[in-house]
Coordinates of C-alpha atoms (C1' of nucleotides) in Angstrom, one line a residue:
Chain A
M10 CA -0.4 4.2 37.1
R11 CA 0.6 5.0 33.5
L12 CA -1.8 4.2 30.7
V13 CA -0.6 2.8 27.3
I14 CA -3.3 2.9 24.6
V15 CA -2.9 0.7 21.4
E16 CA -5.3 0.0 18.6
S17 CA -5.6 -3.8 18.8
P18 CA -6.7 -5.7 21.9
N19 CA -4.6 -8.6 20.6
K20 CA -1.5 -6.6 21.6
T21 CA -2.4 -5.5 25.1
A22 CA -1.5 -8.7 27.1
K23 CA 1.8 -9.0 25.4
I24 CA 2.8 -5.4 25.9
K25 CA 1.6 -5.5 29.5
G26 CA 3.9 -8.4 30.1
F27 CA 6.9 -6.3 28.9
L28 CA 6.0 -3.4 31.2
G29 CA 5.2 -4.7 34.6
P30 CA 2.9 -3.4 37.4
G31 CA 3.1 0.3 37.0
Y32 CA 1.3 0.2 33.6
Q33 CA -2.2 -0.4 32.3
V34 CA -2.6 -1.3 28.6
A35 CA -5.9 -0.8 26.8
A36 CA -7.1 -0.8 23.2
S37 CA -9.1 1.7 21.1
F38 CA -10.3 -1.0 18.6
G39 CA -9.3 1.3 15.7
H40 CA -10.8 4.7 15.1
V41 CA -12.9 6.2 17.8
R42 CA -14.3 9.3 16.1
D43 CA -15.3 10.1 12.5
L44 CA -17.5 12.4 10.4
P45 CA -21.1 11.5 11.1
I46 CA -22.8 9.2 8.6
N47 CA -26.0 11.2 8.7
G48 CA -26.5 14.9 8.6
G49 CA -24.8 15.9 5.4
L50 CA -21.3 16.7 4.6
A51 CA -20.4 17.7 8.2
V52 CA -17.4 19.7 7.0
G53 CA -17.6 23.5 7.0
F54 CA -15.6 25.5 4.4
H55 CA -15.3 29.2 5.4
D56 CA -12.6 31.7 4.2
G57 CA -10.1 29.0 3.5
R58 CA -10.7 27.2 6.8
V59 CA -11.9 23.6 6.8
E60 CA -13.9 22.5 9.9
P61 CA -14.7 18.8 10.1
R62 CA -17.4 17.9 12.6
Y63 CA -16.2 14.7 14.3
V64 CA -18.5 12.6 16.4
P65 CA -17.7 9.5 18.6
L66 CA -18.3 6.3 16.7
E67 CA -21.3 4.3 17.9
K68 CA -19.3 1.1 17.7
A69 CA -16.5 2.6 19.8
S70 CA -18.7 3.6 22.8
R71 CA -17.5 0.7 25.0
A72 CA -13.8 1.4 24.2
I73 CA -14.3 5.1 24.8
A74 CA -15.9 4.4 28.2
Q75 CA -13.1 2.1 29.2
L76 CA -10.4 4.5 28.0
T77 CA -12.0 7.4 29.8
S78 CA -12.3 5.6 33.1
L79 CA -8.7 4.2 33.0
A80 CA -7.4 7.7 32.0
A81 CA -9.1 9.2 35.1
K82 CA -6.8 7.0 37.3
A83 CA -3.7 7.5 35.2
E84 CA -1.0 10.0 35.9
E85 CA 0.4 9.8 32.4
I86 CA -1.2 8.7 29.1
L87 CA 0.9 7.2 26.3
L88 CA -0.7 6.9 22.9
A89 CA 0.8 3.9 21.2
T90 CA -1.4 3.6 18.2
D91 CA 0.1 2.3 14.9
P92 CA 3.1 4.3 13.6
D93 CA 1.4 5.5 10.5
R94 CA -0.9 8.4 9.3
E95 CA -4.1 6.7 10.5
G96 CA -2.5 5.8 13.8
E97 CA -1.4 9.3 14.4
A98 CA -4.9 10.5 13.7
I99 CA -6.4 7.9 16.1
A100 CA -4.0 9.1 18.8
W101 CA -5.1 12.7 18.2
H102 CA -8.8 11.8 18.4
I103 CA -8.3 9.9 21.6
A104 CA -6.4 12.9 23.1
Q105 CA -9.3 15.1 22.1
I106 CA -11.9 12.9 23.7
L107 CA -9.9 12.5 26.9
G108 CA -9.3 16.2 27.0
R109 CA -5.9 15.9 28.6
P110 CA -2.3 16.3 27.5
C111 CA -1.1 12.9 26.2
R112 CA 2.2 11.8 24.9
R113 CA 2.9 9.7 21.7
V114 CA 5.0 6.6 21.5
A115 CA 5.5 4.4 18.4
F116 CA 6.1 0.6 18.7
H117 CA 7.8 -0.7 15.5
A118 CA 7.7 -4.2 16.8
I119 CA 6.0 -5.9 19.8
T120 CA 9.1 -7.1 21.5
K121 CA 10.5 -6.3 24.9
N122 CA 13.4 -4.3 23.5
A123 CA 11.3 -2.4 20.9
V124 CA 8.5 -1.5 23.4
Q125 CA 10.9 -0.4 26.2
A126 CA 13.0 1.7 23.7
A127 CA 9.8 3.4 22.4
L128 CA 8.7 4.2 25.9
A129 CA 12.0 5.8 26.7
K130 CA 11.4 8.5 24.1
P131 CA 7.9 9.7 24.1
R132 CA 7.1 12.7 21.9
D133 CA 4.2 15.0 21.1
I134 CA 1.5 14.2 18.6
D135 CA 2.7 15.1 15.1
Q136 CA 0.1 17.6 14.0
H137 CA 1.3 17.7 10.4
L138 CA 0.8 13.9 10.1
V139 CA -2.7 14.3 11.7
D140 CA -3.5 17.0 9.2
A141 CA -2.5 14.8 6.3
Q142 CA -5.0 12.3 7.6
Q143 CA -7.7 14.9 8.0
A144 CA -7.0 16.0 4.4
R145 CA -7.4 12.5 3.2
R146 CA -10.6 11.9 5.2
V147 CA -12.3 15.2 4.2
L148 CA -11.3 14.7 0.5
D149 CA -12.9 11.3 0.5
R150 CA -16.0 12.7 2.1
V151 CA -16.3 15.5 -0.4
V152 CA -16.0 13.2 -3.3
G153 CA -18.4 10.7 -1.9
W154 CA -21.1 13.2 -0.8
L155 CA -20.9 15.6 -3.8
V156 CA -20.6 13.0 -6.6
S157 CA -22.8 10.2 -5.5
P158 CA -26.0 12.3 -5.8
T159 CA -25.2 13.3 -9.4
L160 CA -25.2 9.6 -10.4
R161 CA -28.9 9.1 -9.4
R162 CA -30.0 10.5 -12.7
L163 CA -28.8 7.1 -14.1
G164 CA -31.4 5.4 -12.0
K165 CA -32.0 4.3 -8.4
E166 CA -29.4 1.5 -8.7
A167 CA -26.5 4.0 -9.3
K168 CA -25.8 4.6 -5.7
S169 CA -22.2 5.6 -5.1
A170 CA -19.0 7.1 -6.3
G171 CA -15.7 7.4 -4.5
R172 CA -11.9 7.8 -5.0
V173 CA -11.3 4.1 -4.5
Q174 CA -14.5 2.2 -5.6
S175 CA -15.1 4.2 -8.8
V176 CA -11.5 3.6 -10.0
A177 CA -11.8 -0.1 -9.1
L178 CA -15.0 -0.2 -11.1
R179 CA -13.4 1.8 -14.0
L180 CA -10.6 -0.8 -14.2
V181 CA -13.2 -3.6 -14.7
A182 CA -15.3 -1.5 -17.0
D183 CA -12.3 -0.4 -19.2
R184 CA -11.2 -4.1 -19.4
E185 CA -14.7 -5.0 -20.5
R186 CA -14.7 -2.4 -23.2
E187 CA -11.3 -3.7 -24.4
I188 CA -12.7 -7.2 -24.7
Q189 CA -15.8 -5.9 -26.5
A190 CA -13.6 -4.1 -29.0
F191 CA -11.2 -6.9 -29.5
N192 CA -10.8 -8.4 -32.9
K193 CA -9.3 -11.9 -33.0
V194 CA -6.6 -12.5 -35.5
D195 CA -5.9 -16.1 -36.7
Y196 CA -2.4 -16.6 -37.8
F197 CA 0.3 -19.2 -38.3
T198 CA 3.8 -19.8 -37.0
L199 CA 6.3 -22.4 -38.1
I200 CA 7.7 -25.0 -35.7
A201 CA 10.8 -26.8 -36.6
T202 CA 11.8 -30.0 -34.8
F203 CA 15.5 -31.1 -34.6
A204 CA 16.7 -34.6 -33.7
G205 CA 19.4 -33.3 -31.2
P206 CA 20.3 -35.0 -29.0
P207 CA 18.5 -33.9 -27.1
K208 CA 15.5 -33.4 -29.4
F209 CA 14.3 -29.8 -29.4
Q210 CA 11.9 -27.4 -31.2
A211 CA 12.4 -23.9 -32.6
E212 CA 9.8 -21.4 -33.6
L213 CA 10.0 -19.0 -36.6
I214 CA 10.5 -15.5 -35.2
R215 CA 11.9 -13.5 -38.1
W216 CA 11.2 -13.6 -41.8
K217 CA 12.9 -11.4 -44.5
G218 CA 14.7 -9.5 -41.7
E219 CA 11.5 -8.4 -39.9
P220 CA 9.8 -9.9 -36.9
L221 CA 7.3 -12.6 -38.1
G222 CA 4.4 -11.2 -36.0
Q223 CA 1.0 -12.3 -37.3
R224 CA 1.6 -11.8 -40.9
I225 CA 0.9 -15.4 -42.1
T226 CA -2.9 -15.6 -41.9
D227 CA -3.6 -17.8 -44.9
P228 CA -3.2 -21.6 -44.4
A229 CA -2.1 -22.0 -48.0
I230 CA 0.7 -19.5 -47.5
A231 CA 1.8 -21.4 -44.4
E232 CA 1.8 -24.6 -46.4
K233 CA 3.9 -23.1 -49.1
T234 CA 6.4 -21.6 -46.7
V235 CA 6.8 -24.9 -45.0
A236 CA 7.5 -26.7 -48.3
W237 CA 9.9 -23.9 -49.4
C238 CA 11.8 -24.0 -46.1
L239 CA 12.3 -27.7 -46.2
K240 CA 14.2 -27.4 -49.4
Q241 CA 16.7 -24.8 -48.0
E242 CA 19.9 -25.0 -46.2
W243 CA 19.8 -24.6 -42.4
R244 CA 22.6 -23.3 -40.2
V245 CA 23.2 -22.3 -36.6
L246 CA 23.2 -18.5 -36.5
A247 CA 24.0 -17.8 -32.9
A248 CA 24.1 -19.7 -29.6
K249 CA 24.4 -18.4 -26.2
R250 CA 24.2 -19.8 -22.7
L251 CA 23.7 -17.6 -19.7
E252 CA 23.6 -18.4 -16.0
V253 CA 20.5 -16.7 -14.5
A254 CA 19.9 -16.3 -10.8
K255 CA 16.3 -16.9 -9.6
N256 CA 15.8 -14.9 -6.5
P257 CA 13.2 -16.0 -3.9
P258 CA 9.9 -14.1 -3.7
P259 CA 9.3 -11.7 -0.8
P260 CA 7.2 -12.8 2.2
F261 CA 3.4 -12.2 1.9
T262 CA 1.5 -8.9 2.4
T263 CA -2.3 -8.7 2.5
A264 CA -2.5 -8.2 -1.3
T265 CA 0.0 -11.0 -2.2
V266 CA -1.5 -13.6 0.2
Q267 CA -4.9 -12.8 -1.3
Q268 CA -3.5 -13.3 -4.7
A269 CA -1.8 -16.6 -3.8
A270 CA -4.8 -18.0 -2.0
S271 CA -7.0 -17.1 -5.0
V272 CA -4.8 -18.9 -7.5
K273 CA -3.7 -21.8 -5.4
L274 CA -6.6 -22.4 -3.1
K275 CA -9.5 -20.9 -5.0
L276 CA -10.4 -18.7 -2.0
D277 CA -11.8 -15.2 -2.5
P278 CA -10.3 -12.3 -0.6
A279 CA -13.1 -12.1 1.9
M280 CA -12.7 -15.8 2.8
T281 CA -8.9 -15.4 2.9
M282 CA -9.2 -12.5 5.4
K283 CA -11.6 -14.5 7.6
L284 CA -9.2 -17.4 7.8
L285 CA -6.2 -15.0 8.3
Q286 CA -8.1 -13.3 11.2
S287 CA -8.6 -16.7 12.9
L288 CA -5.0 -17.7 12.3
F289 CA -3.9 -14.4 13.8
E290 CA -6.2 -14.6 16.8
A291 CA -4.9 -18.1 17.5
G292 CA -1.4 -16.7 17.5
H293 CA -0.2 -18.7 14.5
I294 CA 0.7 -15.8 12.2
T295 CA 1.6 -12.1 12.5
Y296 CA -0.8 -9.4 11.7
H297 CA -2.6 -9.9 8.4
R298 CA -3.5 -6.3 7.3
T299 CA -0.1 -5.1 6.1
D300 CA 1.7 -3.7 3.1
S301 CA 5.2 -4.3 4.4
V302 CA 7.6 -7.1 3.5
A303 CA 9.9 -6.2 6.5
L304 CA 10.8 -9.0 8.9
E305 CA 12.0 -9.0 12.5
P306 CA 15.6 -10.2 12.9
E307 CA 14.4 -12.8 15.4
A308 CA 12.0 -14.2 12.8
I309 CA 14.8 -14.3 10.1
A310 CA 17.1 -16.1 12.6
A311 CA 14.3 -18.7 13.2
A312 CA 13.8 -19.3 9.5
R313 CA 17.5 -19.7 8.9
A314 CA 17.7 -22.3 11.7
I315 CA 14.9 -24.3 10.1
I316 CA 16.5 -24.1 6.7
A317 CA 19.9 -25.2 8.1
R318 CA 18.2 -28.1 10.0
D319 CA 16.1 -29.4 7.0
H320 CA 18.3 -28.7 4.0
P321 CA 21.9 -29.0 2.8
P322 CA 24.2 -26.1 3.5
A323 CA 23.9 -24.6 0.0
Y324 CA 20.3 -23.8 0.6
L325 CA 21.2 -21.3 3.4
P326 CA 22.5 -18.0 2.1
A327 CA 25.5 -16.6 3.8
Q328 CA 23.6 -13.5 4.8
P329 CA 19.8 -13.0 5.5
V330 CA 17.9 -12.1 2.4
V331 CA 16.6 -8.5 2.5
H332 CA 13.5 -7.9 0.5
G333 CA 13.1 -4.3 -0.8
Q334 CA 9.8 -2.6 -0.4
K335 CA 8.2 -2.7 -3.9
N336 CA 5.3 -0.5 -2.9
A337 CA 6.2 3.2 -2.5
N338 CA 2.9 3.9 -0.8
A339 CA 3.5 1.4 1.9
Q340 CA 3.0 2.8 5.4
E341 CA 5.0 0.1 7.1
A342 CA 3.1 0.0 10.4
H343 CA 3.4 -3.8 10.6
E344 CA 5.7 -6.4 9.3
A345 CA 5.1 -9.0 6.6
I346 CA 2.6 -11.9 7.1
R347 CA 4.6 -14.9 8.5
P348 CA 4.2 -17.8 11.0
T349 CA 4.9 -16.7 14.5
H350 CA 6.2 -20.1 15.7
L351 CA 8.1 -21.9 13.0
E352 CA 9.2 -24.7 15.4
E353 CA 5.6 -25.7 16.2
Q354 CA 3.3 -27.4 13.8
P355 CA -0.2 -26.1 14.7
A356 CA -3.1 -28.5 14.5
L357 CA -5.3 -27.1 11.8
G358 CA -7.7 -28.5 9.3
G359 CA -9.3 -27.6 6.0
A360 CA -8.7 -24.4 4.2
E361 CA -7.1 -22.9 7.4
A362 CA -4.4 -25.5 7.2
D363 CA -3.8 -25.0 3.5
L364 CA -3.5 -21.2 3.9
Y365 CA -1.1 -21.6 6.9
R366 CA 1.1 -24.0 4.8
L367 CA 1.2 -21.4 2.0
I368 CA 2.3 -18.7 4.4
H369 CA 4.8 -21.0 6.1
D370 CA 6.4 -22.1 2.9
R371 CA 6.5 -18.6 1.4
F372 CA 8.3 -17.4 4.6
L373 CA 10.9 -20.1 4.5
A374 CA 11.4 -19.6 0.8
C375 CA 12.0 -15.9 1.2
Q376 CA 15.1 -16.7 3.3
M377 CA 16.5 -19.5 1.1
A378 CA 19.3 -19.3 -1.5
P379 CA 18.5 -18.2 -5.0
G380 CA 18.1 -20.8 -7.7
R381 CA 20.4 -20.9 -10.7
D382 CA 19.4 -21.8 -14.2
A383 CA 21.4 -22.2 -17.4
V384 CA 19.4 -20.5 -20.1
T385 CA 20.4 -21.5 -23.7
T386 CA 19.2 -19.6 -26.7
L387 CA 19.7 -20.9 -30.2
D388 CA 19.1 -18.9 -33.4
I389 CA 18.9 -21.0 -36.5
A390 CA 18.9 -19.6 -40.0
C391 CA 16.8 -21.1 -42.8
A392 CA 18.2 -20.1 -46.2
P393 CA 21.1 -18.1 -44.5
T394 CA 21.9 -15.8 -47.4
A395 CA 18.6 -15.7 -49.4
H396 CA 17.4 -12.3 -48.2
A397 CA 19.6 -9.3 -49.0
G398 CA 22.6 -11.4 -48.0
G399 CA 21.0 -12.4 -44.7
P400 CA 18.8 -15.2 -43.6
M401 CA 15.3 -15.6 -45.0
G402 CA 14.0 -17.1 -41.8
V403 CA 15.2 -17.2 -38.2
F404 CA 14.0 -19.9 -35.9
Q405 CA 14.6 -19.6 -32.2
A406 CA 14.8 -22.3 -29.5
K407 CA 15.1 -21.7 -25.8
G408 CA 16.2 -24.2 -23.2
V409 CA 16.5 -24.1 -19.4
V410 CA 18.6 -26.4 -17.3
V411 CA 18.1 -26.1 -13.5
L412 CA 21.6 -26.0 -12.1
F413 CA 20.4 -25.4 -8.5
D414 CA 16.8 -25.3 -7.4
G415 CA 17.4 -23.2 -4.2
W416 CA 14.2 -21.9 -2.7
R417 CA 12.2 -23.6 -5.4
K418 CA 12.9 -26.9 -3.6
L419 CA 9.9 -26.1 -1.4
G420 CA 7.6 -26.7 -4.4
A421 CA 5.3 -24.8 -6.6
D422 CA 2.9 -23.9 -3.7
A423 CA 5.1 -21.1 -2.4
T424 CA 5.7 -19.7 -5.9
E425 CA 2.3 -19.8 -7.5
E426 CA 1.5 -16.2 -6.9
A427 CA 4.7 -14.9 -8.4
K428 CA 4.0 -16.4 -11.8
P429 CA 2.8 -14.1 -14.5
K430 CA -0.5 -15.3 -15.9
K431 CA 0.5 -15.2 -19.5
G432 CA 3.5 -14.8 -21.7
K433 CA 6.5 -17.0 -22.3
N434 CA 7.9 -16.5 -18.8
A435 CA 5.0 -18.4 -17.3
D436 CA 7.0 -21.4 -16.4
E437 CA 10.2 -19.6 -15.4
D438 CA 9.8 -20.4 -11.8
A439 CA 9.0 -24.1 -12.2
P440 CA 12.1 -26.0 -11.4
T441 CA 11.9 -28.3 -14.4
S442 CA 14.5 -28.6 -17.0
K443 CA 14.2 -28.3 -20.8
P444 CA 17.7 -29.0 -22.1
L445 CA 19.1 -27.6 -25.3
P446 CA 22.4 -28.5 -27.0
L447 CA 24.9 -25.6 -27.3
L448 CA 25.6 -25.9 -31.1
E449 CA 28.5 -24.3 -32.9
P450 CA 27.5 -21.1 -34.8
G451 CA 27.8 -21.7 -38.6
S452 CA 27.3 -25.5 -38.3
A453 CA 24.8 -27.0 -40.6
L454 CA 21.7 -28.9 -39.4
S455 CA 18.3 -29.9 -40.8
P456 CA 14.9 -30.2 -39.2
S457 CA 13.4 -33.7 -38.8
D458 CA 10.0 -32.0 -39.0
L459 CA 8.5 -28.7 -39.9
T460 CA 4.9 -27.8 -39.5
G461 CA 2.7 -24.7 -39.5
K462 CA 1.0 -24.1 -36.2
R463 CA -2.3 -22.3 -36.0
K464 CA -2.5 -19.5 -33.4
A465 CA -4.9 -16.8 -32.5
T466 CA -4.5 -13.5 -30.7
K467 CA -6.4 -13.4 -27.4
P468 CA -8.4 -10.6 -25.7
P469 CA -7.0 -9.4 -22.4
P470 CA -8.2 -11.5 -19.5
R471 CA -10.9 -10.3 -17.1
Y472 CA -9.8 -9.5 -13.6
T473 CA -10.5 -11.8 -10.7
Q474 CA -11.1 -10.2 -7.2
A475 CA -7.5 -11.0 -6.3
S476 CA -5.9 -9.7 -9.6
L477 CA -8.0 -6.5 -9.3
I478 CA -6.7 -6.1 -5.8
K479 CA -3.1 -6.7 -7.1
K480 CA -3.7 -4.0 -9.7
L481 CA -5.1 -1.5 -7.1
E482 CA -2.2 -2.1 -4.8
A483 CA 0.2 -1.5 -7.7
E484 CA -1.5 1.8 -8.4
G485 CA -1.4 2.7 -4.7
I486 CA -5.2 2.7 -4.5
G487 CA -6.9 1.4 -1.3
R488 CA -5.3 -0.1 1.8
P489 CA -4.8 -3.6 3.2
S490 CA -7.8 -3.2 5.6
T491 CA -10.1 -2.3 2.7
Y492 CA -9.3 -4.4 -0.3
A493 CA -11.9 -7.1 0.5
A494 CA -14.5 -4.4 1.4
I495 CA -14.0 -2.7 -2.0
M496 CA -14.8 -5.9 -3.8
K497 CA -17.9 -6.3 -1.7
V498 CA -19.2 -2.9 -2.6
I499 CA -18.8 -3.2 -6.3
L500 CA -20.3 -6.7 -6.3
E501 CA -23.2 -6.2 -3.9
R502 CA -24.3 -3.1 -5.7
A503 CA -24.2 -5.0 -8.9
Y504 CA -21.8 -2.6 -10.6
V505 CA -19.9 -5.8 -11.4
I506 CA -20.8 -9.5 -11.5
E507 CA -18.6 -12.5 -10.8
E508 CA -18.8 -15.4 -13.2
K509 CA -16.4 -18.4 -12.7
R510 CA -14.4 -16.0 -10.5
M511 CA -14.0 -13.5 -13.3
L512 CA -15.3 -10.0 -12.8
Q513 CA -17.5 -8.4 -15.5
A514 CA -18.9 -4.9 -15.5
T515 CA -22.7 -4.8 -15.7
E516 CA -24.6 -2.3 -17.9
L517 CA -25.0 -0.3 -14.7
G518 CA -21.3 -0.3 -14.0
L519 CA -20.4 0.6 -17.6
S520 CA -22.9 3.5 -17.7
M521 CA -21.7 4.8 -14.3
T522 CA -18.1 4.7 -15.5
D523 CA -19.0 6.5 -18.7
F524 CA -20.8 9.2 -16.7
L525 CA -18.0 9.7 -14.2
V526 CA -15.2 9.7 -16.9
H527 CA -17.2 12.3 -18.9
H528 CA -17.9 14.7 -16.0
F529 CA -14.9 14.1 -13.7
A530 CA -12.0 13.8 -16.2
G531 CA -8.7 14.8 -14.6
D532 CA -10.2 14.3 -11.1
F533 CA -10.8 11.4 -8.7
I534 CA -11.8 9.0 -11.5
E535 CA -8.3 8.9 -12.9
R536 CA -6.1 5.9 -12.1
D537 CA -3.2 8.1 -10.9
Y538 CA -5.3 10.5 -8.8
T539 CA -4.5 8.6 -5.5
R540 CA -0.8 8.6 -6.3
R541 CA -0.9 12.4 -6.8
M542 CA -3.0 12.8 -3.7
E543 CA -0.5 10.8 -1.6
E544 CA 2.3 13.0 -2.8
A545 CA 0.4 16.1 -1.7
L546 CA -0.4 14.4 1.6
D547 CA 3.3 13.6 2.1
S548 CA 4.0 17.3 1.7
V549 CA 1.4 18.1 4.3
A550 CA 2.9 15.5 6.6
R551 CA 6.4 17.2 6.2
G552 CA 4.8 20.5 7.2
E553 CA 5.4 22.0 3.7
T554 CA 1.8 22.4 2.6
P555 CA -1.1 23.6 4.7
W556 CA -3.8 20.9 4.7
E557 CA -6.7 23.3 4.6
G558 CA -5.6 25.0 1.4
L559 CA -5.0 21.7 -0.3
V560 CA -8.5 20.4 0.7
T561 CA -10.3 23.7 -0.2
R562 CA -8.8 23.7 -3.7
A563 CA -9.6 20.1 -4.3
A564 CA -13.1 20.4 -2.9
H565 CA -14.0 23.4 -5.1
G566 CA -12.6 21.5 -8.1
V567 CA -15.0 18.6 -7.4
L568 CA -17.8 21.0 -6.6
A569 CA -17.6 22.7 -10.0
K570 CA -17.6 19.4 -11.9
A571 CA -20.4 18.0 -9.7
Q572 CA -22.5 21.0 -10.4
A573 CA -21.9 20.7 -14.1
A574 CA -22.9 17.1 -13.7
G575 CA -26.3 18.1 -12.2
L576 CA -25.6 18.6 -8.5
R577 CA -28.0 21.2 -7.0
G578 CA -26.9 23.7 -4.4
N579 CA -23.5 24.1 -2.8
P580 CA -22.9 21.6 0.1
L581 CA -19.5 23.2 0.8
V582 CA -21.3 26.4 2.0
D583 CA -24.6 25.0 3.2
G584 CA -23.0 22.2 5.2
Chain B
dC145 C1' -65.7 18.9 -9.8
dA146 C1' -61.8 15.9 -11.2
dG147 C1' -57.4 15.8 -12.6
dT148 C1' -52.8 17.8 -13.2
dG149 C1' -48.7 20.1 -12.0
dA150 C1' -45.7 23.4 -9.6
dG151 C1' -43.5 24.1 -5.3
dC152 C1' -42.0 22.8 -0.9
dG153 C1' -40.1 20.1 2.7
dA154 C1' -38.8 15.9 4.9
dG155 C1' -36.3 11.8 4.7
dC156 C1' -32.9 8.8 2.9
dT157 C1' -28.4 7.9 0.8
dT158 C1' -23.6 8.3 -0.3
dC159 C1' -17.2 8.4 1.1
dC160 C1' -12.4 5.8 3.0
dG161 C1' -9.9 3.7 6.7
dC162 C1' -8.9 1.6 11.5
dT163 C1' -10.1 -2.3 14.6
dT164 C1' -13.1 -6.7 16.5
dG165 C1' -17.0 -8.6 19.0
dA166 C1' -22.0 -9.0 20.0
dC167 C1' -25.7 -9.9 17.8
dT168 C1' -29.0 -13.3 15.1
dT169 C1' -29.7 -17.3 11.9

DNA sequence: CAGTGAGCGAGCTTCCGCTTGACTT
């Protein structure tokens, strides 16, 4: 018998079906060993050596017992954990526990072809990749165990610091400070209405050759400007019409489905993950902890068949749509989140049904034809030669006519997450038309109405759990399996509170952030620290940088700063 | 003699990332 070991028990039956009688397939249920939670740092630093003390995970005892007994009966052991850094490390730990030579295989999809192709070319465990994971693990332990104690001088409630949670907290705290420091400016803009047809409005964007900005703050000045403008000549300054392609959004990843479920369904990331887990276990969707937008060719073919069946030919692109990976830190061990059986309509209810519909529509949309819009921009001069030979005021109107809705035919549901929250592009994806005449430059016209409109600058918005996760993902901080847990930590420890779904740093969170920024400037508390760490880890994985030197240098950097912040003793030497 | 404080040691707590199921309410 040959034993194949994977991480998830949800894969074992399917893989066994591809392999036949000579094989057993078993699951590790994720990691099986780790640094111990009690007993100090559990990493020795001696003469440039780094010696982590790993112990079997309590929660993994059943899996370890099963793997051990199956391994005893196996003539060959094939470690088929996920094809990424953590998966390589899990494979290495399993081999260490089993105490036997094992071979490594990597499944890039759970299909008969992919599984059989992978088994045809087993390899050794990639020790460089394992070492990159050890470096990541030990660094996180060093930061957590050396820095957390220094916080306690702020009080018993200031419990924890880490490479991920402290930066998540800092983002919320920094935003809170921006809001506190924000000074609202009330100002006016001028809106001109023209009869058309079709009737349209234009907003004053330039005055005396400069952008208008927020310079009209006095209502009396606004009134006078309106009165003056109404007495002037008005002419079309420029008119242009562009055809703009509106490409479909990529299929969901963990972070983007959390974002969409938050905006559209008002679900928090923890609830979304719970529903996704149940959809996944019922076989309705692919794996839900992923940072990849890749799709299996079979899935794309199924989507194209449905699009061809349900929509006119123009909605099916000639070639499948390929979505580029936007996230450079993606580890690509899984594919995007999508329905597994497009042809079936699963019987679901409540929020589960809503979430499934969101995933279903987003997946179909991602393989549909781009939309096409005609975007018209009109610049209209008020008093065309009154300022240094140029126009005194320039009013601008923008119009959009949907030429072809394309993927947007599926409705706003599938697009909600892609919309920017603010700014003038907010309705770009909505397939509604706002027509504008393409007038001849130089032609005269006059407004049927001109009014001053009161506006005010707005403070930046607070983060929601989902938008904070989106930000963390964009910065490469945290992983799909941890996003919801990060939110739980900063909320449950009251570093942050949630009010009407908006996150607000507490006094505790603000003072912790101030302390960490003061004492650990340039280190883990910086937004780009993880990105720099990942680059160094890639170098380790390529075999170009020894992991122990990297970790030793970083650990001593943290140690010096932690001691300056009040840490007693030297845990790197004393264990 | 009562109260205070220094010094010592024991115990508790903390990181990130991978995966679910076996508990109790």
